[in-house]
PDB file of C-alpha atoms and ligand atoms in Angstrom:
ATOM      1  CA  UNK A   1    -240.692 -63.513 -39.024  1.00 91.00           C
ATOM      2  CA  UNK A   2    -239.228 -63.973 -35.774  1.00 95.00           C
ATOM      3  CA  UNK A   3    -235.543 -63.582 -35.641  1.00 96.00           C
ATOM      4  CA  UNK A   4    -233.302 -64.637 -32.670  1.00 97.00           C
ATOM      5  CA  UNK A   5    -229.871 -65.231 -31.556  1.00 98.00           C
ATOM      6  CA  UNK A   6    -228.944 -67.828 -29.046  1.00 98.00           C
ATOM      7  CA  UNK A   7    -225.383 -67.373 -27.570  1.00 98.00           C
ATOM      8  CA  UNK A   8    -223.758 -70.970 -27.118  1.00 98.00           C
ATOM      9  CA  UNK A   9    -220.069 -69.818 -26.738  1.00 98.00           C
ATOM     10  CA  UNK A  10    -219.188 -66.073 -26.051  1.00 98.00           C
ATOM     11  CA  UNK A  11    -215.489 -66.752 -24.770  1.00 97.00           C
ATOM     12  CA  UNK A  12    -212.585 -65.573 -26.632  1.00 96.00           C
ATOM     13  CA  UNK A  13    -209.569 -67.899 -27.572  1.00 96.00           C
ATOM     14  CA  UNK A  14    -208.156 -68.225 -24.137  1.00 95.00           C
ATOM     15  CA  UNK A  15    -209.396 -70.986 -21.717  1.00 94.00           C
ATOM     16  CA  UNK A  16    -211.640 -69.684 -19.088  1.00 92.00           C
ATOM     17  CA  UNK A  17    -214.167 -71.253 -16.759  1.00 92.00           C
ATOM     18  CA  UNK A  18    -217.756 -70.118 -17.317  1.00 91.00           C
ATOM     19  CA  UNK A  19    -217.590 -69.145 -20.935  1.00 96.00           C
ATOM     20  CA  UNK A  20    -217.581 -71.327 -24.079  1.00 98.00           C
ATOM     21  CA  UNK A  21    -215.552 -70.889 -27.229  1.00 98.00           C
ATOM     22  CA  UNK A  22    -217.300 -69.132 -30.218  1.00 98.00           C
ATOM     23  CA  UNK A  23    -220.729 -70.635 -31.152  1.00 98.00           C
ATOM     24  CA  UNK A  24    -223.821 -68.688 -32.138  1.00 98.00           C
ATOM     25  CA  UNK A  25    -227.214 -69.798 -33.288  1.00 98.00           C
ATOM     26  CA  UNK A  26    -229.269 -67.325 -35.358  1.00 98.00           C
ATOM     27  CA  UNK A  27    -232.893 -68.355 -36.188  1.00 98.00           C
ATOM     28  CA  UNK A  28    -234.941 -66.618 -38.929  1.00 97.00           C
ATOM     29  CA  UNK A  29    -238.387 -68.030 -38.716  1.00 96.00           C
ATOM     30  CA  UNK A  30    -237.988 -71.675 -39.624  1.00 96.00           C
ATOM     31  CA  UNK A  31    -234.292 -71.272 -40.748  1.00 98.00           C
ATOM     32  CA  UNK A  32    -231.573 -71.882 -38.258  1.00 98.00           C
ATOM     33  CA  UNK A  33    -228.012 -71.028 -38.900  1.00 98.00           C
ATOM     34  CA  UNK A  34    -224.859 -71.987 -36.501  1.00 98.00           C
ATOM     35  CA  UNK A  35    -221.938 -69.529 -36.869  1.00 98.00           C
ATOM     36  CA  UNK A  36    -218.778 -71.256 -35.628  1.00 98.00           C
ATOM     37  CA  UNK A  37    -218.674 -74.432 -33.456  1.00 98.00           C
ATOM     38  CA  UNK A  38    -215.841 -73.923 -30.812  1.00 98.00           C
ATOM     39  CA  UNK A  39    -215.946 -76.499 -28.060  1.00 97.00           C
ATOM     40  CA  UNK A  40    -217.837 -77.525 -25.994  1.00 97.00           C
ATOM     41  CA  UNK A  41    -220.664 -77.038 -28.726  1.00 98.00           C
ATOM     42  CA  UNK A  42    -221.937 -80.748 -28.349  1.00 97.00           C
ATOM     43  CA  UNK A  43    -222.373 -80.245 -24.545  1.00 97.00           C
ATOM     44  CA  UNK A  44    -223.944 -76.634 -24.731  1.00 97.00           C
ATOM     45  CA  UNK A  45    -226.094 -77.763 -27.640  1.00 98.00           C
ATOM     46  CA  UNK A  46    -227.528 -80.678 -25.574  1.00 98.00           C
ATOM     47  CA  UNK A  47    -228.034 -78.391 -22.696  1.00 96.00           C
ATOM     48  CA  UNK A  48    -229.962 -76.016 -24.525  1.00 96.00           C
ATOM     49  CA  UNK A  49    -232.729 -78.795 -25.180  1.00 97.00           C
ATOM     50  CA  UNK A  50    -232.787 -77.688 -28.866  1.00 97.00           C
ATOM     51  CA  UNK A  51    -233.816 -80.218 -31.435  1.00 98.00           C
ATOM     52  CA  UNK A  52    -231.137 -81.896 -33.428  1.00 98.00           C
ATOM     53  CA  UNK A  53    -232.800 -81.275 -36.678  1.00 98.00           C
ATOM     54  CA  UNK A  54    -233.051 -77.639 -36.145  1.00 98.00           C
ATOM     55  CA  UNK A  55    -229.767 -76.461 -37.815  1.00 98.00           C
ATOM     56  CA  UNK A  56    -230.036 -75.943 -41.665  1.00 98.00           C
ATOM     57  CA  UNK A  57    -226.352 -74.784 -42.057  1.00 98.00           C
ATOM     58  CA  UNK A  58    -223.194 -74.266 -40.317  1.00 98.00           C
ATOM     59  CA  UNK A  59    -221.045 -71.294 -41.289  1.00 98.00           C
ATOM     60  CA  UNK A  60    -217.379 -71.404 -40.104  1.00 98.00           C
ATOM     61  CA  UNK A  61    -215.574 -68.113 -40.088  1.00 98.00           C
ATOM     62  CA  UNK A  62    -212.051 -69.177 -39.938  1.00 98.00           C
ATOM     63  CA  UNK A  63    -210.130 -72.233 -38.710  1.00 97.00           C
ATOM     64  CA  UNK A  64    -208.662 -70.774 -35.364  1.00 98.00           C
ATOM     65  CA  UNK A  65    -209.546 -73.650 -32.892  1.00 97.00           C
ATOM     66  CA  UNK A  66    -211.752 -71.593 -30.688  1.00 97.00           C
ATOM     67  CA  UNK A  67    -214.175 -71.211 -33.682  1.00 98.00           C
ATOM     68  CA  UNK A  68    -213.914 -74.709 -35.075  1.00 97.00           C
ATOM     69  CA  UNK A  69    -212.793 -77.293 -32.402  1.00 97.00           C
ATOM     70  CA  UNK A  70    -216.235 -78.604 -31.421  1.00 98.00           C
ATOM     71  CA  UNK A  71    -216.967 -79.544 -35.035  1.00 98.00           C
ATOM     72  CA  UNK A  72    -216.051 -83.251 -35.194  1.00 98.00           C
ATOM     73  CA  UNK A  73    -218.035 -83.923 -31.887  1.00 98.00           C
ATOM     74  CA  UNK A  74    -220.950 -81.994 -33.060  1.00 98.00           C
ATOM     75  CA  UNK A  75    -221.224 -84.094 -35.966  1.00 98.00           C
ATOM     76  CA  UNK A  76    -220.755 -87.207 -33.844  1.00 98.00           C
ATOM     77  CA  UNK A  77    -223.700 -85.900 -31.835  1.00 98.00           C
ATOM     78  CA  UNK A  78    -225.896 -85.274 -34.888  1.00 98.00           C
ATOM     79  CA  UNK A  79    -225.190 -89.015 -35.780  1.00 98.00           C
ATOM     80  CA  UNK A  80    -225.979 -90.506 -32.185  1.00 98.00           C
ATOM     81  CA  UNK A  81    -228.879 -88.111 -31.755  1.00 98.00           C
ATOM     82  CA  UNK A  82    -230.440 -89.433 -35.121  1.00 98.00           C
ATOM     83  CA  UNK A  83    -230.374 -86.185 -36.946  1.00 98.00           C
ATOM     84  CA  UNK A  84    -232.041 -86.517 -40.450  1.00 98.00           C
ATOM     85  CA  UNK A  85    -232.023 -83.188 -42.097  1.00 98.00           C
ATOM     86  CA  UNK A  86    -229.381 -82.534 -44.580  1.00 98.00           C
ATOM     87  CA  UNK A  87    -226.647 -80.365 -43.440  1.00 98.00           C
ATOM     88  CA  UNK A  88    -224.843 -77.860 -45.394  1.00 98.00           C
ATOM     89  CA  UNK A  89    -221.420 -76.643 -44.001  1.00 98.00           C
ATOM     90  CA  UNK A  90    -220.022 -73.337 -45.429  1.00 98.00           C
ATOM     91  CA  UNK A  91    -216.307 -72.717 -44.766  1.00 98.00           C
ATOM     92  CA  UNK A  92    -212.987 -71.501 -45.964  1.00 98.00           C
ATOM     93  CA  UNK A  93    -211.991 -73.580 -49.131  1.00 98.00           C
ATOM     94  CA  UNK A  94    -208.644 -74.862 -47.659  1.00 96.00           C
ATOM     95  CA  UNK A  95    -210.546 -76.584 -44.768  1.00 97.00           C
ATOM     96  CA  UNK A  96    -212.664 -78.828 -47.043  1.00 98.00           C
ATOM     97  CA  UNK A  97    -210.257 -81.617 -47.956  1.00 98.00           C
ATOM     98  CA  UNK A  98    -208.602 -81.974 -44.379  1.00 97.00           C
ATOM     99  CA  UNK A  99    -211.966 -82.073 -42.689  1.00 98.00           C
ATOM    100  CA  UNK A 100    -213.257 -84.815 -45.024  1.00 98.00           C
ATOM    101  CA  UNK A 101    -210.042 -86.741 -44.194  1.00 98.00           C
ATOM    102  CA  UNK A 102    -210.459 -85.872 -40.406  1.00 98.00           C
ATOM    103  CA  UNK A 103    -214.080 -87.157 -40.451  1.00 98.00           C
ATOM    104  CA  UNK A 104    -213.004 -90.550 -41.935  1.00 98.00           C
ATOM    105  CA  UNK A 105    -209.980 -90.707 -39.560  1.00 98.00           C
ATOM    106  CA  UNK A 106    -212.635 -90.427 -36.715  1.00 97.00           C
ATOM    107  CA  UNK A 107    -214.824 -92.950 -38.295  1.00 98.00           C
ATOM    108  CA  UNK A 108    -217.449 -90.478 -39.007  1.00 98.00           C
ATOM    109  CA  UNK A 109    -218.018 -91.943 -42.490  1.00 97.00           C
ATOM    110  CA  UNK A 110    -220.816 -90.764 -44.667  1.00 96.00           C
ATOM    111  CA  UNK A 111    -222.246 -94.240 -44.596  1.00 96.00           C
ATOM    112  CA  UNK A 112    -222.601 -93.918 -40.681  1.00 94.00           C
ATOM    113  CA  UNK A 113    -224.412 -90.642 -40.762  1.00 97.00           C
ATOM    114  CA  UNK A 114    -228.279 -90.723 -40.944  1.00 97.00           C
ATOM    115  CA  UNK A 115    -228.071 -87.352 -42.768  1.00 98.00           C
ATOM    116  CA  UNK A 116    -226.354 -86.017 -45.731  1.00 98.00           C
ATOM    117  CA  UNK A 117    -223.668 -83.544 -45.379  1.00 98.00           C
ATOM    118  CA  UNK A 118    -222.374 -80.934 -48.056  1.00 98.00           C
ATOM    119  CA  UNK A 119    -219.459 -78.761 -47.831  1.00 98.00           C
ATOM    120  CA  UNK A 120    -219.485 -75.552 -49.786  1.00 98.00           C
ATOM    121  CA  UNK A 121    -216.504 -73.058 -50.010  1.00 98.00           C
ATOM    122  CA  UNK A 122    -217.083 -69.516 -48.926  1.00 98.00           C
ATOM    123  CA  UNK A 123    -216.147 -66.869 -51.591  1.00 98.00           C
ATOM    124  CA  UNK A 124    -215.386 -63.288 -50.553  1.00 98.00           C
ATOM    125  CA  UNK A 125    -218.543 -61.357 -51.049  1.00 98.00           C
ATOM    126  CA  UNK A 126    -220.170 -64.305 -52.762  1.00 98.00           C
ATOM    127  CA  UNK A 127    -223.775 -64.284 -51.181  1.00 98.00           C
ATOM    128  CA  UNK A 128    -225.504 -67.422 -50.260  1.00 98.00           C
ATOM    129  CA  UNK A 129    -229.263 -67.918 -49.856  1.00 98.00           C
ATOM    130  CA  UNK A 130    -230.283 -70.172 -46.994  1.00 98.00           C
ATOM    131  CA  UNK A 131    -234.013 -70.066 -46.894  1.00 97.00           C
ATOM    132  CA  UNK A 132    -235.196 -66.566 -46.470  1.00 97.00           C
ATOM    133  CA  UNK A 133    -231.627 -65.446 -45.553  1.00 98.00           C
ATOM    134  CA  UNK A 134    -229.004 -63.905 -47.671  1.00 98.00           C
ATOM    135  CA  UNK A 135    -225.566 -64.410 -46.209  1.00 98.00           C
ATOM    136  CA  UNK A 136    -222.609 -62.618 -47.484  1.00 98.00           C
ATOM    137  CA  UNK A 137    -219.035 -63.449 -46.314  1.00 98.00           C
ATOM    138  CA  UNK A 138    -216.749 -60.474 -46.045  1.00 98.00           C
ATOM    139  CA  UNK A 139    -213.112 -60.969 -45.661  1.00 98.00           C
ATOM    140  CA  UNK A 140    -211.314 -59.594 -42.656  1.00 98.00           C
ATOM    141  CA  UNK A 141    -207.655 -58.828 -41.837  1.00 98.00           C
ATOM    142  CA  UNK A 142    -207.687 -61.214 -38.890  1.00 98.00           C
ATOM    143  CA  UNK A 143    -205.090 -63.614 -40.277  1.00 98.00           C
ATOM    144  CA  UNK A 144    -202.947 -61.083 -42.229  1.00 97.00           C
ATOM    145  CA  UNK A 145    -199.950 -61.098 -39.666  1.00 96.00           C
ATOM    146  CA  UNK A 146    -200.010 -64.831 -39.615  1.00 97.00           C
ATOM    147  CA  UNK A 147    -200.173 -64.921 -43.178  1.00 97.00           C
ATOM    148  CA  UNK A 148    -197.150 -62.489 -43.863  1.00 97.00           C
ATOM    149  CA  UNK A 149    -195.136 -64.631 -41.263  1.00 97.00           C
ATOM    150  CA  UNK A 150    -195.833 -67.997 -42.256  1.00 98.00           C
ATOM    151  CA  UNK A 151    -197.372 -68.366 -45.681  1.00 96.00           C
ATOM    152  CA  UNK A 152    -194.258 -68.964 -47.324  1.00 97.00           C
ATOM    153  CA  UNK A 153    -193.557 -72.056 -45.238  1.00 98.00           C
ATOM    154  CA  UNK A 154    -197.130 -73.112 -44.874  1.00 97.00           C
ATOM    155  CA  UNK A 155    -199.122 -72.113 -47.990  1.00 96.00           C
ATOM    156  CA  UNK A 156    -202.821 -71.395 -47.735  1.00 95.00           C
ATOM    157  CA  UNK A 157    -205.528 -68.897 -48.182  1.00 95.00           C
ATOM    158  CA  UNK A 158    -205.321 -67.515 -44.470  1.00 97.00           C
ATOM    159  CA  UNK A 159    -208.738 -66.131 -44.655  1.00 98.00           C
ATOM    160  CA  UNK A 160    -211.287 -65.091 -41.967  1.00 98.00           C
ATOM    161  CA  UNK A 161    -214.797 -63.781 -42.782  1.00 98.00           C
ATOM    162  CA  UNK A 162    -217.203 -61.584 -41.028  1.00 98.00           C
ATOM    163  CA  UNK A 163    -220.936 -62.231 -42.041  1.00 98.00           C
ATOM    164  CA  UNK A 164    -223.757 -60.077 -43.275  1.00 98.00           C
ATOM    165  CA  UNK A 165    -227.227 -61.645 -42.684  1.00 98.00           C
ATOM    166  CA  UNK A 166    -230.110 -59.854 -44.657  1.00 98.00           C
ATOM    167  CA  UNK A 167    -233.713 -61.138 -44.141  1.00 96.00           C
ATOM    168  CA  UNK A 168    -237.073 -59.239 -44.337  1.00 90.00           C
ATOM    169  CA  UNK A 169    -235.513 -55.794 -44.634  1.00 90.00           C
ATOM    170  CA  UNK A 170    -233.000 -56.306 -41.670  1.00 96.00           C
ATOM    171  CA  UNK A 171    -229.349 -56.204 -41.600  1.00 97.00           C
ATOM    172  CA  UNK A 172    -227.461 -58.082 -39.173  1.00 98.00           C
ATOM    173  CA  UNK A 173    -223.647 -58.012 -39.029  1.00 98.00           C
ATOM    174  CA  UNK A 174    -221.573 -60.760 -37.282  1.00 98.00           C
ATOM    175  CA  UNK A 175    -218.002 -59.585 -36.797  1.00 98.00           C
ATOM    176  CA  UNK A 176    -216.442 -63.101 -35.833  1.00 98.00           C
ATOM    177  CA  UNK A 177    -212.686 -62.294 -35.601  1.00 97.00           C
ATOM    178  CA  UNK A 178    -211.354 -58.964 -37.128  1.00 98.00           C
ATOM    179  CA  UNK A 179    -207.868 -57.626 -37.494  1.00 98.00           C
ATOM    180  CA  UNK A 180    -208.913 -54.125 -36.818  1.00 98.00           C
ATOM    181  CA  UNK A 181    -212.443 -52.316 -36.444  1.00 98.00           C
ATOM    182  CA  UNK A 182    -211.891 -50.965 -39.887  1.00 98.00           C
ATOM    183  CA  UNK A 183    -212.584 -54.438 -41.235  1.00 98.00           C
ATOM    184  CA  UNK A 184    -216.150 -53.638 -40.689  1.00 98.00           C
ATOM    185  CA  UNK A 185    -216.328 -50.438 -42.703  1.00 98.00           C
ATOM    186  CA  UNK A 186    -217.954 -52.005 -45.695  1.00 97.00           C
ATOM    187  CA  UNK A 187    -220.577 -53.835 -43.587  1.00 97.00           C
ATOM    188  CA  UNK A 188    -221.421 -50.948 -41.448  1.00 98.00           C
ATOM    189  CA  UNK A 189    -221.584 -48.328 -44.334  1.00 97.00           C
ATOM    190  CA  UNK A 190    -225.453 -48.319 -44.001  1.00 96.00           C
ATOM    191  CA  UNK A 191    -227.945 -48.547 -41.070  1.00 97.00           C
ATOM    192  CA  UNK A 192    -227.589 -51.816 -39.386  1.00 97.00           C
ATOM    193  CA  UNK A 193    -230.223 -53.356 -37.261  1.00 97.00           C
ATOM    194  CA  UNK A 194    -227.901 -55.661 -35.181  1.00 98.00           C
ATOM    195  CA  UNK A 195    -224.095 -55.972 -34.803  1.00 98.00           C
ATOM    196  CA  UNK A 196    -222.333 -58.819 -32.873  1.00 98.00           C
ATOM    197  CA  UNK A 197    -218.909 -57.512 -32.374  1.00 98.00           C
ATOM    198  CA  UNK A 198    -215.888 -59.173 -30.986  1.00 98.00           C
ATOM    199  CA  UNK A 199    -213.599 -57.291 -28.466  1.00 97.00           C
ATOM    200  CA  UNK A 200    -210.523 -59.509 -28.455  1.00 97.00           C
ATOM    201  CA  UNK A 201    -208.397 -58.177 -31.244  1.00 96.00           C
ATOM    202  CA  UNK A 202    -208.122 -54.311 -30.436  1.00 95.00           C
ATOM    203  CA  UNK A 203    -208.196 -52.387 -27.304  1.00 97.00           C
ATOM    204  CA  UNK A 204    -211.868 -51.927 -26.127  1.00 97.00           C
ATOM    205  CA  UNK A 205    -211.330 -48.134 -26.440  1.00 97.00           C
ATOM    206  CA  UNK A 206    -210.410 -48.794 -30.132  1.00 98.00           C
ATOM    207  CA  UNK A 207    -213.425 -50.895 -30.764  1.00 98.00           C
ATOM    208  CA  UNK A 208    -215.888 -49.090 -28.768  1.00 98.00           C
ATOM    209  CA  UNK A 209    -214.679 -45.659 -30.166  1.00 98.00           C
ATOM    210  CA  UNK A 210    -215.254 -47.001 -33.777  1.00 98.00           C
ATOM    211  CA  UNK A 211    -218.539 -48.348 -32.904  1.00 98.00           C
ATOM    212  CA  UNK A 212    -219.717 -45.100 -31.372  1.00 97.00           C
ATOM    213  CA  UNK A 213    -219.852 -43.384 -34.724  1.00 93.00           C
ATOM    214  CA  UNK A 214    -221.614 -46.049 -36.633  1.00 97.00           C
ATOM    215  CA  UNK A 215    -225.264 -46.231 -37.545  1.00 97.00           C
ATOM    216  CA  UNK A 216    -226.200 -49.452 -35.460  1.00 97.00           C
ATOM    217  CA  UNK A 217    -229.431 -50.027 -33.702  1.00 97.00           C
ATOM    218  CA  UNK A 218    -228.225 -52.747 -31.250  1.00 98.00           C
ATOM    219  CA  UNK A 219    -224.905 -53.829 -30.419  1.00 98.00           C
ATOM    220  CA  UNK A 220    -224.036 -57.158 -28.710  1.00 98.00           C
ATOM    221  CA  UNK A 221    -220.292 -57.089 -27.505  1.00 98.00           C
ATOM    222  CA  UNK A 222    -218.825 -60.579 -27.362  1.00 98.00           C
ATOM    223  CA  UNK A 223    -215.337 -62.583 -27.466  1.00 97.00           C
ATOM    224  CA  UNK A 224    -214.139 -60.210 -24.725  1.00 97.00           C
ATOM    225  CA  UNK A 225    -210.446 -61.054 -23.972  1.00 96.00           C
ATOM    226  CA  UNK A 226    -210.107 -63.083 -20.798  1.00 97.00           C
ATOM    227  CA  UNK A 227    -208.086 -60.439 -19.067  1.00 96.00           C
ATOM    228  CA  UNK A 228    -210.801 -57.834 -19.809  1.00 96.00           C
ATOM    229  CA  UNK A 229    -213.495 -60.223 -18.869  1.00 96.00           C
ATOM    230  CA  UNK A 230    -212.057 -60.796 -15.401  1.00 95.00           C
ATOM    231  CA  UNK A 231    -212.329 -57.113 -14.798  1.00 96.00           C
ATOM    232  CA  UNK A 232    -215.696 -56.715 -16.409  1.00 96.00           C
ATOM    233  CA  UNK A 233    -217.165 -53.821 -14.141  1.00 97.00           C
ATOM    234  CA  UNK A 234    -214.266 -51.429 -15.375  1.00 97.00           C
ATOM    235  CA  UNK A 235    -214.773 -52.683 -18.996  1.00 97.00           C
ATOM    236  CA  UNK A 236    -218.587 -51.879 -18.575  1.00 97.00           C
ATOM    237  CA  UNK A 237    -217.712 -48.318 -17.179  1.00 97.00           C
ATOM    238  CA  UNK A 238    -215.526 -47.832 -20.302  1.00 98.00           C
ATOM    239  CA  UNK A 239    -218.547 -48.800 -22.617  1.00 98.00           C
ATOM    240  CA  UNK A 240    -220.901 -46.602 -20.756  1.00 97.00           C
ATOM    241  CA  UNK A 241    -218.487 -43.712 -21.306  1.00 98.00           C
ATOM    242  CA  UNK A 242    -217.911 -44.192 -25.026  1.00 98.00           C
ATOM    243  CA  UNK A 243    -221.333 -45.793 -26.132  1.00 97.00           C
ATOM    244  CA  UNK A 244    -223.530 -43.229 -24.254  1.00 93.00           C
ATOM    245  CA  UNK A 245    -226.868 -43.291 -25.838  1.00 91.00           C
ATOM    246  CA  UNK A 246    -226.238 -46.495 -27.785  1.00 96.00           C
ATOM    247  CA  UNK A 247    -228.344 -49.699 -27.288  1.00 97.00           C
ATOM    248  CA  UNK A 248    -225.669 -52.251 -26.471  1.00 98.00           C
ATOM    249  CA  UNK A 249    -224.965 -55.121 -23.950  1.00 98.00           C
ATOM    250  CA  UNK A 250    -222.177 -57.693 -23.278  1.00 98.00           C
ATOM    251  CA  UNK A 251    -223.105 -61.278 -24.236  1.00 98.00           C
ATOM    252  CA  UNK A 252    -223.011 -64.219 -21.917  1.00 97.00           C
ATOM    253  CA  UNK A 253    -223.334 -67.871 -22.669  1.00 97.00           C
ATOM    254  CA  UNK A 254    -226.863 -68.801 -22.687  1.00 97.00           C
ATOM    255  CA  UNK A 255    -228.292 -65.463 -23.685  1.00 97.00           C
ATOM    256  CA  UNK A 256    -231.323 -65.501 -26.107  1.00 97.00           C
ATOM    257  CA  UNK A 257    -231.760 -62.331 -27.872  1.00 97.00           C
ATOM    258  CA  UNK A 258    -234.703 -61.139 -30.001  1.00 97.00           C
ATOM    259  CA  UNK A 259    -233.569 -59.176 -32.853  1.00 95.00           C
ATOM    260  CA  UNK A 260    -236.212 -56.651 -34.504  1.00 87.00           C
ATOM    261  CA  UNK A 261    -236.315 -53.933 -36.967  1.00 77.00           C
ATOM    262  CA  UNK A 262    -234.834 -50.488 -35.800  1.00 67.00           C
TER     263      UNK A 262
HETATM  264 ZN1   ZN B 301    -209.374 -66.184 -34.677  1.00 56.85          ZN
END
């Protein structure tokens, strides 16, 4: 089975020219999953030339706008590009009712869409099968500080997920947004063929130092904070020093990476 990752958006949550917000397309043979749909996903997807029936499921890691803001325009583009294939959207439970309401508010009524769309709530460690891929969402501490300061006033689940993808004996980990590198302890407790790791929510030294000791065959560093991205050569030197001997690279928009067994 051919497994690949196309990076449609590798930026962090801060606006920057030349990097889109979070969107990553994983292909496992004939099965394709989109993880997050930060804007401008409708534009980057069109530019990719990929078929509008390609995506089987969308996984939304959490509801920060840089991971989710392109969703409505993506659905509108699926409508106007005549997508036919049913679509399943896996996302935090709290988001489902307001998204349904917002779709109707934006005149994206179910009756208008030439494809069926199903929303499925993610459950912590509740594995999901999509074709040959087993997807396990693992909660992170990314929203804990926000929860502590604002949950009393704005009730909700305040959840963010990393994802484990397992297919044909390969383990792929997608960090999405973390609160601290230790959020990945469970996922990286065994040999991992590929890790996509965000870099914006701890210092580069903290994240790279953590990854240096983990059994990972291939590391893709992404979501680099804008102020770090603007001095990328220094960050690359830091990574070279800390990850010596590891197989790693920094993601850029448009990158397509083939993922193979260790
Ligand atoms: Zn976030």
